[in-house]
mmCIF file of C-alpha atoms in Angstrom:
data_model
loop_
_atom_site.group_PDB
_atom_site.id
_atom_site.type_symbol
_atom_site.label_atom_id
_atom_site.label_comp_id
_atom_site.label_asym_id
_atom_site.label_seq_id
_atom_site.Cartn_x
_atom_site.Cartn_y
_atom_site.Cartn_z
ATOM 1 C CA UNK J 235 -65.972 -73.286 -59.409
ATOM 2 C CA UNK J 236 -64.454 -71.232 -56.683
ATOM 3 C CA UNK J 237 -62.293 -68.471 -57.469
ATOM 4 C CA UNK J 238 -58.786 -68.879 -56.482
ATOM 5 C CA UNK J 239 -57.515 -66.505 -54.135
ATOM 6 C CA UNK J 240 -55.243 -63.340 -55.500
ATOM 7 C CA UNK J 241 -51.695 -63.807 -54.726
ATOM 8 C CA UNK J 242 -49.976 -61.893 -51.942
ATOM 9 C CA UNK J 243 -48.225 -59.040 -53.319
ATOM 10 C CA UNK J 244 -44.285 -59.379 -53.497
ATOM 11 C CA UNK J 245 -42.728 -57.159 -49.981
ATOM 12 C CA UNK J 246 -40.801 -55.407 -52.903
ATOM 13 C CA UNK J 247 -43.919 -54.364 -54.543
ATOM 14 C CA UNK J 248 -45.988 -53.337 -51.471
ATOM 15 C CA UNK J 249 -42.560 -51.392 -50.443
ATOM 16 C CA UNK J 250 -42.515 -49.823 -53.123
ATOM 17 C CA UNK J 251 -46.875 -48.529 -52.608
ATOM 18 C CA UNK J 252 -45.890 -47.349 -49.330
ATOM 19 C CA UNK J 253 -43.116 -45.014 -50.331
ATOM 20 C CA UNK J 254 -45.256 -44.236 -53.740
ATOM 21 C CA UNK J 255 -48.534 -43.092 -51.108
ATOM 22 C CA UNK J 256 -46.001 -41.090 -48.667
ATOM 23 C CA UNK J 257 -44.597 -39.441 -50.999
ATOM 24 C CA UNK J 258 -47.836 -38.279 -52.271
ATOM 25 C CA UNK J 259 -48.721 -37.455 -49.097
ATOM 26 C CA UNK J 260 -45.784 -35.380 -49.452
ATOM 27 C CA UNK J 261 -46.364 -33.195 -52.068
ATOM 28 C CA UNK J 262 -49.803 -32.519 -51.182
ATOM 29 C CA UNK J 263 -48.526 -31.204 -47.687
ATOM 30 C CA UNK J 264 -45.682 -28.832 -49.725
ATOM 31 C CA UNK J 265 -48.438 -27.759 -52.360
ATOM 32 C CA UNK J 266 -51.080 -26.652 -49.019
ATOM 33 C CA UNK J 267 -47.724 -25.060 -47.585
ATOM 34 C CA UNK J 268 -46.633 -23.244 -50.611
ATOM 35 C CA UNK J 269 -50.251 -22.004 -50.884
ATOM 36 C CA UNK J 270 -50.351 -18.122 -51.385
ATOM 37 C CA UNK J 271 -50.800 -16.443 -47.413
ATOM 38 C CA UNK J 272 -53.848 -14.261 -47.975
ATOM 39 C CA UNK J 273 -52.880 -10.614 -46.944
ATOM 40 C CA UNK J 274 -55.040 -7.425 -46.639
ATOM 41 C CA UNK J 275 -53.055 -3.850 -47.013
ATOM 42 C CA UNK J 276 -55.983 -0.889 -45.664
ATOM 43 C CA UNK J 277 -54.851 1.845 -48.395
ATOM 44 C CA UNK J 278 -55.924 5.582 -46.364
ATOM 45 C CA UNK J 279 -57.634 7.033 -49.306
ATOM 46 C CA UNK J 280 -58.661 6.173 -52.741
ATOM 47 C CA UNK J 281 -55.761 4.901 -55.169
ATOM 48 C CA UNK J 282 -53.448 7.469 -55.919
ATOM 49 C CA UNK J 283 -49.393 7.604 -56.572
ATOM 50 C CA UNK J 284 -49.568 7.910 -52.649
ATOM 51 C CA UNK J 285 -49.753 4.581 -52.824
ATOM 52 C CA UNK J 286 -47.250 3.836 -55.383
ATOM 53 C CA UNK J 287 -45.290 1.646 -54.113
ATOM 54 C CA UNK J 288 -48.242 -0.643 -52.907
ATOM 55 C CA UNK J 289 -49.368 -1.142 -56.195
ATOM 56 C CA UNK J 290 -46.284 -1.285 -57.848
ATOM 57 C CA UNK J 291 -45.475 -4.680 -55.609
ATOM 58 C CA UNK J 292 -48.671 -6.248 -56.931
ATOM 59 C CA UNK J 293 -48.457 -5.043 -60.585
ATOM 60 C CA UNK J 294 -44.881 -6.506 -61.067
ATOM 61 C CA UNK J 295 -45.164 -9.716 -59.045
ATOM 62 C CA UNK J 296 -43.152 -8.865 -55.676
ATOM 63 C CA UNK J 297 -45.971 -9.783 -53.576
ATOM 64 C CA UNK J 298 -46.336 -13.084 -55.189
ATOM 65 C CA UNK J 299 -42.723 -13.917 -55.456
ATOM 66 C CA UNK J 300 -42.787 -13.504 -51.246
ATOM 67 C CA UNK J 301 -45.866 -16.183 -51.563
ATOM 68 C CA UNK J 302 -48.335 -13.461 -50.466
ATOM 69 C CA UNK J 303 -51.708 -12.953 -52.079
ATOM 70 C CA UNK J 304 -52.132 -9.341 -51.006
ATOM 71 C CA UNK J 305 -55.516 -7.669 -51.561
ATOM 72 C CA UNK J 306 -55.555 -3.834 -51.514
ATOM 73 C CA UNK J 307 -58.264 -2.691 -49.627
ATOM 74 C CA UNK J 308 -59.675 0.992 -50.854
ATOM 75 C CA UNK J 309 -59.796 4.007 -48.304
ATOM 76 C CA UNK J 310 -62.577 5.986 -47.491
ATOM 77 C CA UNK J 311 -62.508 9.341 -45.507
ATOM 78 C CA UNK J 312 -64.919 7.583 -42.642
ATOM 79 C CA UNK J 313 -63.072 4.471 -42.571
ATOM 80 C CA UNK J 314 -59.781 5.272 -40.239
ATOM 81 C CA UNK J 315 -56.990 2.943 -41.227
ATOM 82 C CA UNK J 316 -55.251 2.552 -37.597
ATOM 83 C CA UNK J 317 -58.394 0.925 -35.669
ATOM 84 C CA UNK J 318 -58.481 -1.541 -38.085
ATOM 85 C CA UNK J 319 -54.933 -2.551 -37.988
ATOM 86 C CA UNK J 320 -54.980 -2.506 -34.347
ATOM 87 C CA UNK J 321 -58.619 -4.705 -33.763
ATOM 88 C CA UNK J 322 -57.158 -7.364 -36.445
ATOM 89 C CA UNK J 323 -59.618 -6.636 -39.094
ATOM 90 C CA UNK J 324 -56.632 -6.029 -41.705
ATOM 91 C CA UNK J 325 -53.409 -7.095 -41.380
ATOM 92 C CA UNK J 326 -51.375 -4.090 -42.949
ATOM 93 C CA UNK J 327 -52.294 -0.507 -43.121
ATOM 94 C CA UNK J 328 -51.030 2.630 -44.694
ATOM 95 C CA UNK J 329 -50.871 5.869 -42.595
ATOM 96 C CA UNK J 330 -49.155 8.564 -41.495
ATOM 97 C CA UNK J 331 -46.440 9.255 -38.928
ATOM 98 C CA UNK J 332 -48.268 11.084 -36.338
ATOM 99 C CA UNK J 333 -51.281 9.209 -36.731
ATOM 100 C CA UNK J 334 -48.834 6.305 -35.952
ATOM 101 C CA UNK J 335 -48.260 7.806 -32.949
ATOM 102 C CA UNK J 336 -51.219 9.287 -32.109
ATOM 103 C CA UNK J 337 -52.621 5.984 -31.816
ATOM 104 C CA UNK J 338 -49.958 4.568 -30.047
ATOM 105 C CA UNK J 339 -50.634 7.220 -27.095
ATOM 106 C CA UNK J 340 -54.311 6.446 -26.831
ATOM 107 C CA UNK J 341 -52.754 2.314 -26.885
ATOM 108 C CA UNK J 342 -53.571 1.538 -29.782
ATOM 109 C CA UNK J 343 -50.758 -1.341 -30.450
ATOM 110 C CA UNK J 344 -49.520 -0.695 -34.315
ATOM 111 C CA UNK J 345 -46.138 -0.371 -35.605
ATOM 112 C CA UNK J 346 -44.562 1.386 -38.727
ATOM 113 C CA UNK J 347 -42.682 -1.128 -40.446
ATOM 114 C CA UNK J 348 -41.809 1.033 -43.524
ATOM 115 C CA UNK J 349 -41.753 4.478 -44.613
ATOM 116 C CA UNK J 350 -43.297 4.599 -48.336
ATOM 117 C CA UNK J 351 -42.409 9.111 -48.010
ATOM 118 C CA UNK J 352 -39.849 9.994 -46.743
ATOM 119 C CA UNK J 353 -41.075 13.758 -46.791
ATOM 120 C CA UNK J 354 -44.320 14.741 -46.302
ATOM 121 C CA UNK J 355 -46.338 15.608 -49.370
ATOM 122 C CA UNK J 356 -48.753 17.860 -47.112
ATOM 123 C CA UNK J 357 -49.299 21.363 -48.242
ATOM 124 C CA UNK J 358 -51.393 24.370 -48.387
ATOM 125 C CA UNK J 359 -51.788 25.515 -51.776
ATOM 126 C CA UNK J 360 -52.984 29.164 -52.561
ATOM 127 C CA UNK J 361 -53.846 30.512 -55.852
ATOM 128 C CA UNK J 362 -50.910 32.035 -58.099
ATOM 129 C CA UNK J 363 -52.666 35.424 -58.298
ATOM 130 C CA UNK J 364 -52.897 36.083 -54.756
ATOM 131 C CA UNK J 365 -48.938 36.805 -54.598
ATOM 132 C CA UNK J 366 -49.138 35.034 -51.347
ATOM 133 C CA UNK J 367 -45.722 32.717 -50.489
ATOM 134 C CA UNK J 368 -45.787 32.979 -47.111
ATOM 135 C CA UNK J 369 -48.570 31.841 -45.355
ATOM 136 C CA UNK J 370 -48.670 34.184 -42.841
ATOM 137 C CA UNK J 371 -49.745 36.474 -44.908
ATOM 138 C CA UNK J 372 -53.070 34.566 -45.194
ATOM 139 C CA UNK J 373 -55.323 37.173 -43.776
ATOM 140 C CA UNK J 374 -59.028 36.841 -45.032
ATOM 141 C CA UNK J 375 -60.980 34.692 -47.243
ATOM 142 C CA UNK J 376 -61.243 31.106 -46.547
ATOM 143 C CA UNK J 377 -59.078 28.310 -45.852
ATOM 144 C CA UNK J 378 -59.988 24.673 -46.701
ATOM 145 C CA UNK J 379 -57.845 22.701 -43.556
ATOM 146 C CA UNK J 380 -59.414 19.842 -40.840
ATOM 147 C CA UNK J 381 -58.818 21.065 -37.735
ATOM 148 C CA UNK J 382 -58.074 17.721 -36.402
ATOM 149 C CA UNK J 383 -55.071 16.410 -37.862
ATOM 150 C CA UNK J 384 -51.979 17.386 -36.233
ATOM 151 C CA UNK J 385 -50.466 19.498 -38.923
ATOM 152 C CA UNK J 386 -53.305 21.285 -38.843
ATOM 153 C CA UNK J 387 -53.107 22.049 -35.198
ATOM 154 C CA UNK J 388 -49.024 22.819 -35.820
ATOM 155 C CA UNK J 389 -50.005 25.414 -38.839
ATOM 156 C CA UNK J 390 -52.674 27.390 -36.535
ATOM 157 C CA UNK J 391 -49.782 27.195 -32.868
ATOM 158 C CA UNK J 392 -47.161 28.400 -35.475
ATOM 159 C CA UNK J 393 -49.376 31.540 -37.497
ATOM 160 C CA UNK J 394 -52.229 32.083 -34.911
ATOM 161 C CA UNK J 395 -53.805 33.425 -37.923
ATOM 162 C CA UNK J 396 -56.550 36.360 -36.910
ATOM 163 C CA UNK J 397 -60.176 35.459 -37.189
ATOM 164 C CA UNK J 398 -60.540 37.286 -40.362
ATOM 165 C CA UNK J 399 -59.164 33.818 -41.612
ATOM 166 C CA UNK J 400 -62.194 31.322 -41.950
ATOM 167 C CA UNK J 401 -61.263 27.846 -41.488
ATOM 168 C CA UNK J 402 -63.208 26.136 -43.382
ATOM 169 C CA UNK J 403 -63.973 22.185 -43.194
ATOM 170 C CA UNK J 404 -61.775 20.224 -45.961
ATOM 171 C CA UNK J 405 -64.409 18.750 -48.296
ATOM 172 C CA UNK J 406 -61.800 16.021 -50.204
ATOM 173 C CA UNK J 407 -62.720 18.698 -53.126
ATOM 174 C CA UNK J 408 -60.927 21.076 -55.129
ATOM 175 C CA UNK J 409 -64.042 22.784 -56.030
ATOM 176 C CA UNK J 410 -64.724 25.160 -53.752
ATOM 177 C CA UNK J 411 -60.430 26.288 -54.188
ATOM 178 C CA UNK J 412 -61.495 26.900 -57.546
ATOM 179 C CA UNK J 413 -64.570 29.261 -57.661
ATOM 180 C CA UNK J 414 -63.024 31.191 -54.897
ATOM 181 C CA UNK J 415 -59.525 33.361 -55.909
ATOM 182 C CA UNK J 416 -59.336 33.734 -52.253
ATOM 183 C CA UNK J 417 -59.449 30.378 -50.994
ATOM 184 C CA UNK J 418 -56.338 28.393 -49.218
ATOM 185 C CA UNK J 419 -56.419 24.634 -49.210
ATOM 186 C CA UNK J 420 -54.665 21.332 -47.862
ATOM 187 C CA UNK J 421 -53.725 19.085 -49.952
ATOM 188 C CA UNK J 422 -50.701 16.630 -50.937
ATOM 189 C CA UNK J 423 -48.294 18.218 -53.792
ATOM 190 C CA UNK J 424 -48.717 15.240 -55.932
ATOM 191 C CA UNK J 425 -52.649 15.133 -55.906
ATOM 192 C CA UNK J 426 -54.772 18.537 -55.270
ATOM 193 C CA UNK J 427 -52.662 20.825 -56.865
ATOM 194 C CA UNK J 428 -52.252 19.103 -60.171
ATOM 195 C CA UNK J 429 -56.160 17.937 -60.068
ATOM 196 C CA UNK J 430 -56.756 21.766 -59.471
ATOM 197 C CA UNK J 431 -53.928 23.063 -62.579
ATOM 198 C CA UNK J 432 -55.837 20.261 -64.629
ATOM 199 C CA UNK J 433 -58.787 22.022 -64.230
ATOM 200 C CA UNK J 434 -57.340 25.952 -65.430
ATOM 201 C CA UNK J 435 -56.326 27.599 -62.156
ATOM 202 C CA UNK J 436 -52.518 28.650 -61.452
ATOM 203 C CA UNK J 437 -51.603 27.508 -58.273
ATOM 204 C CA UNK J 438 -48.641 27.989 -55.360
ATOM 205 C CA UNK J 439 -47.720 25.200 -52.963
ATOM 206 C CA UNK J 440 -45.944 25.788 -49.740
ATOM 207 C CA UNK J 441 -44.808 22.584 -48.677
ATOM 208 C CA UNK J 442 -45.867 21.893 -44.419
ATOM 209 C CA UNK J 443 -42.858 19.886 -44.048
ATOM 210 C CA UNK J 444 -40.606 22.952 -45.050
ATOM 211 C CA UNK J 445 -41.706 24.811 -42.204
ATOM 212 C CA UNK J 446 -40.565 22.131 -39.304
ATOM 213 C CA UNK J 447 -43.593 19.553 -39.095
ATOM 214 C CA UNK J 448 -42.181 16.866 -41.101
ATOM 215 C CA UNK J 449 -43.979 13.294 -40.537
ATOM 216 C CA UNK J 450 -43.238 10.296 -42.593
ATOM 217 C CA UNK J 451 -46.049 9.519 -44.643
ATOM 218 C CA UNK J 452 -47.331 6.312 -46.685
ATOM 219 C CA UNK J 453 -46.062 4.026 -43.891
ATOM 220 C CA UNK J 454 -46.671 -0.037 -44.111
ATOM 221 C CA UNK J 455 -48.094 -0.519 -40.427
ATOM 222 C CA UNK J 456 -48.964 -3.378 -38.841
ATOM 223 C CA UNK J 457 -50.486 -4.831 -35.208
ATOM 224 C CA UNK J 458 -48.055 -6.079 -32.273
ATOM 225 C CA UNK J 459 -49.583 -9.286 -32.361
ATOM 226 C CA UNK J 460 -48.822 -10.051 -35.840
ATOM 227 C CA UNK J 461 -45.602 -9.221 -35.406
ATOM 228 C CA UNK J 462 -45.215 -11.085 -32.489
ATOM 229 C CA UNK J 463 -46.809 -14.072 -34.187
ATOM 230 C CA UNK J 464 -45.999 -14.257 -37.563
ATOM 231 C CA UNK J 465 -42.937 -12.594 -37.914
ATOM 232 C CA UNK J 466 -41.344 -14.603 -41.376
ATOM 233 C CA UNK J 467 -45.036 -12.565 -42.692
ATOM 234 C CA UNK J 468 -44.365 -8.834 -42.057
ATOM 235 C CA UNK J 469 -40.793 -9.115 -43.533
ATOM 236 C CA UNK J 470 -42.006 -10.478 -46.720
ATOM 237 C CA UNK J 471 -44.489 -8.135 -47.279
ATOM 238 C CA UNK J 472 -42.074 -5.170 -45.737
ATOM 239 C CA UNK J 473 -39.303 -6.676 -48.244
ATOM 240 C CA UNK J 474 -42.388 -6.515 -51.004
ATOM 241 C CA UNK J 475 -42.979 -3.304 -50.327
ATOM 242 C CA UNK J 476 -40.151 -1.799 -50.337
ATOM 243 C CA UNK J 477 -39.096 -3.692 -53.489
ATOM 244 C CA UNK J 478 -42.270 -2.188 -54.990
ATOM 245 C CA UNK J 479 -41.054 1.765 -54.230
ATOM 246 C CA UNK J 480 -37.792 0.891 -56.152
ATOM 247 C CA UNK J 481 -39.428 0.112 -58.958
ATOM 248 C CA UNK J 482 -42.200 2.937 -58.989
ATOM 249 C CA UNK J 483 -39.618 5.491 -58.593
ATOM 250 C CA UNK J 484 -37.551 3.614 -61.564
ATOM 251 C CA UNK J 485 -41.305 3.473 -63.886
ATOM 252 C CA UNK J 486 -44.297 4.224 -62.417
ATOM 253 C CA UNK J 487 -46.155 3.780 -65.894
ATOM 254 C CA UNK J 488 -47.248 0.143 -65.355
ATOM 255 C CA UNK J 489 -48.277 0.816 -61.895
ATOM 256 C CA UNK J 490 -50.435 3.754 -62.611
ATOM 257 C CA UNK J 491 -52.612 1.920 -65.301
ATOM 258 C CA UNK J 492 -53.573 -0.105 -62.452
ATOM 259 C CA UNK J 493 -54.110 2.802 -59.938
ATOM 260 C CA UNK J 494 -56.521 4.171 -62.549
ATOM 261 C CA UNK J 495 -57.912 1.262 -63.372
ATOM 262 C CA UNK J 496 -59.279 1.834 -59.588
ATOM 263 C CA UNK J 497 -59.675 4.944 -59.327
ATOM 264 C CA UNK J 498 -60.795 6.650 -62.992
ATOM 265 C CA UNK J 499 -60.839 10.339 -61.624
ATOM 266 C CA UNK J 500 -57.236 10.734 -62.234
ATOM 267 C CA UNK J 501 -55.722 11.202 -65.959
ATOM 268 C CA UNK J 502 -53.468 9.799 -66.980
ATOM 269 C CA UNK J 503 -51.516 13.091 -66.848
ATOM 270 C CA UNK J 504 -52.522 13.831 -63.860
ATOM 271 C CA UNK J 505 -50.660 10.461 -62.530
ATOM 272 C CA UNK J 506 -48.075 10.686 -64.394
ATOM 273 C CA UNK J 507 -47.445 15.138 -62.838
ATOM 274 C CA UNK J 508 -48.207 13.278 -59.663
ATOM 275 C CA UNK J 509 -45.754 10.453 -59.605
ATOM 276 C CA UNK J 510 -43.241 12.861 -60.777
ATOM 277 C CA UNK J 511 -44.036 14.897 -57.641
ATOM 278 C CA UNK J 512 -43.422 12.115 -55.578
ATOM 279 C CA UNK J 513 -40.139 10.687 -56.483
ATOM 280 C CA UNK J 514 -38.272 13.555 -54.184
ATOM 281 C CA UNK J 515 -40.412 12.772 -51.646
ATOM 282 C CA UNK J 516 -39.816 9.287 -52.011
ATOM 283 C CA UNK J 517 -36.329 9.148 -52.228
ATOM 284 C CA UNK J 518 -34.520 12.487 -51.211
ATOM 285 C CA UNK J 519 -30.637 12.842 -51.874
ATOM 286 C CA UNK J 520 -28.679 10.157 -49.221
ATOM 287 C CA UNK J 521 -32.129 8.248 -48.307
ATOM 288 C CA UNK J 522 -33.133 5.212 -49.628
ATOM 289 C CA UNK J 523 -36.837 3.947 -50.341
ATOM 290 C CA UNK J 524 -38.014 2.576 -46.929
ATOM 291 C CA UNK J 525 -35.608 3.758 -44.255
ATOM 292 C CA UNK J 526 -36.658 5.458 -41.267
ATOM 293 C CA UNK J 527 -34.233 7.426 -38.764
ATOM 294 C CA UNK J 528 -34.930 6.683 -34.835
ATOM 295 C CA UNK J 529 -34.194 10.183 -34.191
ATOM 296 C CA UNK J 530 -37.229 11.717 -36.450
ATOM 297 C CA UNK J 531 -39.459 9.635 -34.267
ATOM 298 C CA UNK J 532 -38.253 11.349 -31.060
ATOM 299 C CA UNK J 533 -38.338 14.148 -32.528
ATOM 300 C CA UNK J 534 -42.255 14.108 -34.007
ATOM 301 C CA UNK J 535 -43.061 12.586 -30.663
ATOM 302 C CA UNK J 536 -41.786 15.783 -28.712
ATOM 303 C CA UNK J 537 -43.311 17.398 -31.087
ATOM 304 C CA UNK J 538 -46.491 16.634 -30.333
ATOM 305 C CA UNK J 539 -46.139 16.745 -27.216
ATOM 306 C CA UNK J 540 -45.423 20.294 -27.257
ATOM 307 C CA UNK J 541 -48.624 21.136 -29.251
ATOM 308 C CA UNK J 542 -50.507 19.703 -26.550
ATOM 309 C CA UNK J 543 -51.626 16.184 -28.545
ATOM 310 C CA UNK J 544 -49.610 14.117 -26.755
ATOM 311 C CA UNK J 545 -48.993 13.752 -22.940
ATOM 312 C CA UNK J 546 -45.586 13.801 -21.473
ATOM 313 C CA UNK J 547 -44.582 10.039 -21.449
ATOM 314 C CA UNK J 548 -47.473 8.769 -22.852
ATOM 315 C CA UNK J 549 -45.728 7.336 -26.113
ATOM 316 C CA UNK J 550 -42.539 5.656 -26.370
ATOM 317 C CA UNK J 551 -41.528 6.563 -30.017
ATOM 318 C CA UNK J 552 -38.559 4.119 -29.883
ATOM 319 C CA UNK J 553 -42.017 1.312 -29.921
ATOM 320 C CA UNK J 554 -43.677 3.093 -32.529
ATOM 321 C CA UNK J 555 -41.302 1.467 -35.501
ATOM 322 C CA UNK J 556 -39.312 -1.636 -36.392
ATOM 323 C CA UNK J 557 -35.814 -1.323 -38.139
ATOM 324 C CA UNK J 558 -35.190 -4.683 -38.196
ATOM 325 C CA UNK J 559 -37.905 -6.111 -40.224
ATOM 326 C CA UNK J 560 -37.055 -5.263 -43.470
ATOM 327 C CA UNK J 561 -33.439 -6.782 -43.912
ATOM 328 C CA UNK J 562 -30.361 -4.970 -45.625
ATOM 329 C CA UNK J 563 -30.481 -5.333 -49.233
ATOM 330 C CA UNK J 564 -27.067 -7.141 -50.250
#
């Protein structure tokens, strides 16, 4: 017996398939758009409260409520943050001012979309004992400094200290400031010195920035061509960021659990010293977390140009920084 052939559907029925499939269709397209973007943020060093703000936006969510699934990347002294940003191979970066800028004169195309410091932490700390406070009365012994970063090259134009001073190669150690009562070294206020106090010695910081070379520091950079192409992306990881110094600066205690976490050389006490360091720097009286001023750009970029690493004209600091990324909070 032959089999009778199925009915037609009912043109109510098969309307209602179509709309059923489309919208299906539908949601898969919104779920693939909704999709977390995949971000990478080059830190400049190992995880420290230098970086706050960074990790405060991916302990508390702010990355992922801007639909971002941001990966810090570790730094390493012989992995430069800037080249990377520029060539693509990250999308964000952390760095400093005059590195910004730097890099900008030898066209390197990268932008500062946020300032994380809004003073530089950089400093030269000298042991207690010595009775130095001003550091031209460094003399002899040694001092721990590279020679190659610009406030390096501002300290020596500014003291022209005499070559009883040895200038010694910065190991990324406090060792060598510690077996030596004579010893001068860089460092960041809210890092070196409180590794070195945590370790017995009695230490004096003199503060670079209070003696006129003042870059920001912890800035969220980026490439042109990101910017240029995906510009909805660098405000909500700007707007992230920024979100995520608020809230280190309010409680940096969840936030440094994860920075040790990645980097167990630091105490506990030693993060929480540091972070307490770092909230002037942060956020001085009349600033807020983020900002940056158009007129301490031109005024780093003459700077360097009168300390002979920058060529008249060959930086436009005005290019060097966005204002308009990160909108006004209401």
């Amino acid at each position: 017996m032959r089999a009778l052939p199925r009915p037609f559907l009912p043109r109510e029925r098969i309307g209602a398939l179509v709309h059923l499939v489309v919208a299906c269709l539908l949601l898969v397209a919104c779920a693939r758009e909704q999709d977390p973007a995949k971000v990478r943020i080059a830190l400049n060093w190992f995880p420290e409260v230098e970086h706050g703000g960074y990790f405060a936006a991916l302990v508390h969510g702010y990355y992922k409520e801007e639909g971002l699934d941001v990966e810090l990347v570790s730094g390493r002294p012989e992995a430069p943050v800037l080249p990377q940003v520029a060539a693509g191979r990250v999308d964000f970066g952390v760095a400093d001012g005059s590195e910004i800028l730097l890099a900008r004169a030898q066209g390197a195309p990268v932008v500062a979309l946020v300032a994380g410091l809004q003073k530089s932490p950089r400093c030269i700390m000298v042991h207690e004992a010595s009775g130095i406070t001003d550091l031209a009365d460094l003399k002899t012994g040694s001092l721990h400094m590279s020679v190659r970063e610009p406030f390096s090259t501002f300290l020596r134009a500014h003291y022209k200290w005499p070559e009883t001073l040895q200038i010694v190669p910065y190991s990324g150690s406090v060792a060598p400031f510690l077996l030596d009562p004579r010893a001068a070294q860089q460092g960041y206020v809210f890092s070196e010195p409180i590794i070195a106090e945590a370790q017995g010695a009695k230490v004096r910081c003199i503060l670079v920035a209070d003696l006129g070379f003042n870059p920001y520091a912890s800035v969220l950079v980026t490439s042109e061509s990101l910017l240029a192409s995906r510009p909805e992306l660098a405000a909500r990881v700007a707007a992230a960021t920024v979100r995520g110094w608020e809230q280190y600066l309010r409680d940096p205690s969840a936030t440094n659990a994860e920075i040790r976490a990645r980097n167990t050389e630091l105490s506990p006490e030693i993060l929480a010293k540091g972070a307490t360091a770092l909230a002037p720097l942060a956020a001085p009286a009349g600033t807020k977390p983020g900002a940056m001023d158009p007129a301490r750009w031109k005024a780093l970029a003459d700077q360097l140009v009168e300390l002979g690493l920058v060529s008249p004209g060959a930086v436009d600091p005005a290019a060097a920084y966005r204002l308009d990324v990160v909108k006004p909070s209401k």
